PDB file of N, CA and C in Angstrom:
ATOM      1  N   MET A 235      51.560 100.109  66.245  1.00  0.00           N
ATOM      2  CA  MET A 235      51.977  99.529  65.778  1.00  0.00           C
ATOM      3  C   MET A 235      53.615 100.054  65.153  1.00  0.00           C
ATOM      4  N   ASP A 236      54.986  99.784  65.042  1.00  0.00           N
ATOM      5  CA  ASP A 236      55.890 100.515  63.420  1.00  0.00           C
ATOM      6  C   ASP A 236      56.174  99.102  62.380  1.00  0.00           C
ATOM      7  N   ASP A 237      57.176  99.691  62.181  1.00  0.00           N
ATOM      8  CA  ASP A 237      56.575  99.198  60.604  1.00  0.00           C
ATOM      9  C   ASP A 237      57.622  97.198  60.551  1.00  0.00           C
ATOM     10  N   LYS A 238      58.353  97.751  61.870  1.00  0.00           N
ATOM     11  CA  LYS A 238      59.266  95.846  62.264  1.00  0.00           C
ATOM     12  C   LYS A 238      57.557  94.664  62.214  1.00  0.00           C
ATOM     13  N   GLN A 239      56.346  95.242  62.851  1.00  0.00           N
ATOM     14  CA  GLN A 239      55.140  95.241  63.369  1.00  0.00           C
ATOM     15  C   GLN A 239      54.707  94.647  62.558  1.00  0.00           C
ATOM     16  N   LEU A 240      54.821  95.055  61.653  1.00  0.00           N
ATOM     17  CA  LEU A 240      53.925  95.557  60.301  1.00  0.00           C
ATOM     18  C   LEU A 240      54.666  93.768  59.652  1.00  0.00           C
ATOM     19  N   GLN A 241      55.838  94.377  59.256  1.00  0.00           N
ATOM     20  CA  GLN A 241      56.130  93.396  58.852  1.00  0.00           C
ATOM     21  C   GLN A 241      56.663  92.017  59.193  1.00  0.00           C
ATOM     22  N   ALA A 242      57.084  91.395  60.074  1.00  0.00           N
ATOM     23  CA  ALA A 242      56.426  90.664  60.695  1.00  0.00           C
ATOM     24  C   ALA A 242      54.595  90.197  60.171  1.00  0.00           C
ATOM     25  N   LEU A 243      53.826  90.721  60.677  1.00  0.00           N
ATOM     26  CA  LEU A 243      52.514  90.711  60.614  1.00  0.00           C
ATOM     27  C   LEU A 243      52.361  89.747  59.365  1.00  0.00           C
ATOM     28  N   ALA A 244      52.625  90.634  58.372  1.00  0.00           N
ATOM     29  CA  ALA A 244      52.107  90.749  57.106  1.00  0.00           C
ATOM     30  C   ALA A 244      53.225  89.038  56.415  1.00  0.00           C
ATOM     31  N   ASN A 245      54.246  89.261  56.535  1.00  0.00           N
ATOM     32  CA  ASN A 245      54.470  87.509  57.112  1.00  0.00           C
ATOM     33  C   ASN A 245      54.026  86.326  56.989  1.00  0.00           C
ATOM     34  N   GLU A 246      53.489  86.268  58.876  1.00  0.00           N
ATOM     35  CA  GLU A 246      52.766  85.411  59.751  1.00  0.00           C
ATOM     36  C   GLU A 246      51.386  85.354  58.429  1.00  0.00           C
ATOM     37  N   LEU A 247      50.552  86.467  57.532  1.00  0.00           N
ATOM     38  CA  LEU A 247      49.659  86.605  57.156  1.00  0.00           C
ATOM     39  C   LEU A 247      50.037  85.595  55.461  1.00  0.00           C
ATOM     40  N   ALA A 248      51.087  85.753  54.680  1.00  0.00           N
ATOM     41  CA  ALA A 248      52.019  84.998  53.366  1.00  0.00           C
ATOM     42  C   ALA A 248      52.168  84.252  53.783  1.00  0.00           C
ATOM     43  N   LYS A 249      52.077  83.064  54.869  1.00  0.00           N
ATOM     44  CA  LYS A 249      52.625  82.480  55.670  1.00  0.00           C
ATOM     45  C   LYS A 249      51.387  81.195  55.800  1.00  0.00           C
ATOM     46  N   ASN A 250      50.228  81.615  56.616  1.00  0.00           N
ATOM     47  CA  ASN A 250      49.055  81.604  56.650  1.00  0.00           C
ATOM     48  C   ASN A 250      48.597  80.883  55.319  1.00  0.00           C
ATOM     49  N   LEU A 251      48.183  82.577  54.734  1.00  0.00           N
ATOM     50  CA  LEU A 251      47.774  81.829  53.585  1.00  0.00           C
ATOM     51  C   LEU A 251      48.380  80.759  52.132  1.00  0.00           C
ATOM     52  N   LYS A 252      49.786  80.893  52.169  1.00  0.00           N
ATOM     53  CA  LYS A 252      50.183  79.719  51.786  1.00  0.00           C
ATOM     54  C   LYS A 252      49.824  78.513  52.389  1.00  0.00           C
ATOM     55  N   THR A 253      50.101  77.781  53.382  1.00  0.00           N
ATOM     56  CA  THR A 253      49.510  76.744  53.742  1.00  0.00           C
ATOM     57  C   THR A 253      47.651  76.475  54.013  1.00  0.00           C
ATOM     58  N   LEU A 254      46.964  78.150  53.546  1.00  0.00           N
ATOM     59  CA  LEU A 254      45.332  77.701  53.393  1.00  0.00           C
ATOM     60  C   LEU A 254      44.966  77.242  52.027  1.00  0.00           C
ATOM     61  N   LYS A 255      46.607  77.890  51.260  1.00  0.00           N
ATOM     62  CA  LYS A 255      45.962  76.873  49.459  1.00  0.00           C
ATOM     63  C   LYS A 255      45.962  75.231  50.053  1.00  0.00           C
ATOM     64  N   ILE A 256      47.077  75.150  50.810  1.00  0.00           N
ATOM     65  CA  ILE A 256      47.477  73.978  50.318  1.00  0.00           C
ATOM     66  C   ILE A 256      46.985  72.951  50.755  1.00  0.00           C
ATOM     67  N   SER A 257      45.920  73.309  51.573  1.00  0.00           N
ATOM     68  CA  SER A 257      45.103  72.354  52.193  1.00  0.00           C
ATOM     69  C   SER A 257      43.665  72.871  51.656  1.00  0.00           C
ATOM     70  N   VAL A 258      43.345  73.801  51.056  1.00  0.00           N
ATOM     71  CA  VAL A 258      42.624  73.768  49.847  1.00  0.00           C
ATOM     72  C   VAL A 258      42.586  72.496  49.427  1.00  0.00           C
ATOM     73  N   SER A 259      44.370  72.862  48.794  1.00  0.00           N
ATOM     74  CA  SER A 259      43.962  72.385  47.340  1.00  0.00           C
ATOM     75  C   SER A 259      44.258  70.570  47.276  1.00  0.00           C
ATOM     76  N   SER A 260      44.485  70.315  48.717  1.00  0.00           N
ATOM     77  CA  SER A 260      44.651  68.579  48.824  1.00  0.00           C
ATOM     78  C   SER A 260      43.228  68.323  48.829  1.00  0.00           C
ATOM     79  N   ILE A 261      42.329  68.843  49.998  1.00  0.00           N
ATOM     80  CA  ILE A 261      41.114  68.976  50.479  1.00  0.00           C
ATOM     81  C   ILE A 261      40.174  69.054  48.689  1.00  0.00           C
ATOM     82  N   ALA A 262      40.203  69.453  48.049  1.00  0.00           N
ATOM     83  CA  ALA A 262      39.437  69.353  46.746  1.00  0.00           C
ATOM     84  C   ALA A 262      40.261  67.746  46.360  1.00  0.00           C
ATOM     85  N   CYS A 263      41.226  67.366  46.537  1.00  0.00           N
ATOM     86  CA  CYS A 263      42.287  66.496  45.912  1.00  0.00           C
ATOM     87  C   CYS A 263      41.380  64.950  46.348  1.00  0.00           C
ATOM     88  N   SER A 264      41.432  65.359  47.249  1.00  0.00           N
ATOM     89  CA  SER A 264      40.442  64.260  48.344  1.00  0.00           C
ATOM     90  C   SER A 264      39.493  63.772  48.453  1.00  0.00           C
ATOM     91  N   ARG A 265      38.496  64.589  47.823  1.00  0.00           N
ATOM     92  CA  ARG A 265      37.081  65.150  47.294  1.00  0.00           C
ATOM     93  C   ARG A 265      36.605  64.132  46.353  1.00  0.00           C
ATOM     94  N   LYS A 266      37.481  64.731  44.910  1.00  0.00           N
ATOM     95  CA  LYS A 266      37.893  63.844  44.371  1.00  0.00           C
ATOM     96  C   LYS A 266      37.961  62.644  44.175  1.00  0.00           C
ATOM     97  N   SER A 267      38.928  61.980  45.152  1.00  0.00           N
ATOM     98  CA  SER A 267      39.629  61.083  45.260  1.00  0.00           C
ATOM     99  C   SER A 267      38.271  60.247  45.728  1.00  0.00           C
ATOM    100  N   VAL A 268      37.667  60.874  46.940  1.00  0.00           N
ATOM    101  CA  VAL A 268      36.047  59.912  47.931  1.00  0.00           C
ATOM    102  C   VAL A 268      35.127  59.623  46.594  1.00  0.00           C
ATOM    103  N   LEU A 269      34.585  61.344  45.678  1.00  0.00           N
ATOM    104  CA  LEU A 269      34.243  60.925  44.922  1.00  0.00           C
ATOM    105  C   LEU A 269      34.313  59.847  43.533  1.00  0.00           C
ATOM    106  N   ARG A 270      35.043  59.034  43.694  1.00  0.00           N
ATOM    107  CA  ARG A 270      35.060  58.335  42.615  1.00  0.00           C
ATOM    108  C   ARG A 270      35.594  56.749  42.566  1.00  0.00           C
ATOM    109  N   LEU A 271      35.501  56.908  44.090  1.00  0.00           N
ATOM    110  CA  LEU A 271      35.420  55.687  44.965  1.00  0.00           C
ATOM    111  C   LEU A 271      33.803  55.489  45.396  1.00  0.00           C
ATOM    112  N   LEU A 272      33.190  56.470  45.932  1.00  0.00           N
ATOM    113  CA  LEU A 272      31.696  56.855  45.721  1.00  0.00           C
ATOM    114  C   LEU A 272      31.277  55.668  44.416  1.00  0.00           C
ATOM    115  N   SER A 273      31.804  56.328  43.191  1.00  0.00           N
ATOM    116  CA  SER A 273      30.941  55.755  41.862  1.00  0.00           C
ATOM    117  C   SER A 273      31.274  54.639  41.448  1.00  0.00           C
ATOM    118  N   THR A 274      33.100  53.513  42.039  1.00  0.00           N
ATOM    119  CA  THR A 274      32.776  52.601  42.082  1.00  0.00           C
ATOM    120  C   THR A 274      32.349  52.251  42.567  1.00  0.00           C
ATOM    121  N   LEU A 275      32.005  52.556  43.841  1.00  0.00           N
ATOM    122  CA  LEU A 275      31.116  51.112  45.174  1.00  0.00           C
ATOM    123  C   LEU A 275      29.174  51.227  44.197  1.00  0.00           C
ATOM    124  N   ASN A 276      29.149  52.361  43.992  1.00  0.00           N
ATOM    125  CA  ASN A 276      27.099  51.455  43.273  1.00  0.00           C
ATOM    126  C   ASN A 276      27.464  51.887  42.117  1.00  0.00           C
TER     127      ASN A 276
END
């Protein structure tokens, strides 16, 4: 593996981490709203 390949791999990983972070926070948000919804139903 040369430097260019490593750089591309690092960029790809960074991108994936960013999208992972976004999806985790959106999951947390939706979980909160689901819990809120459940508490109003009970």
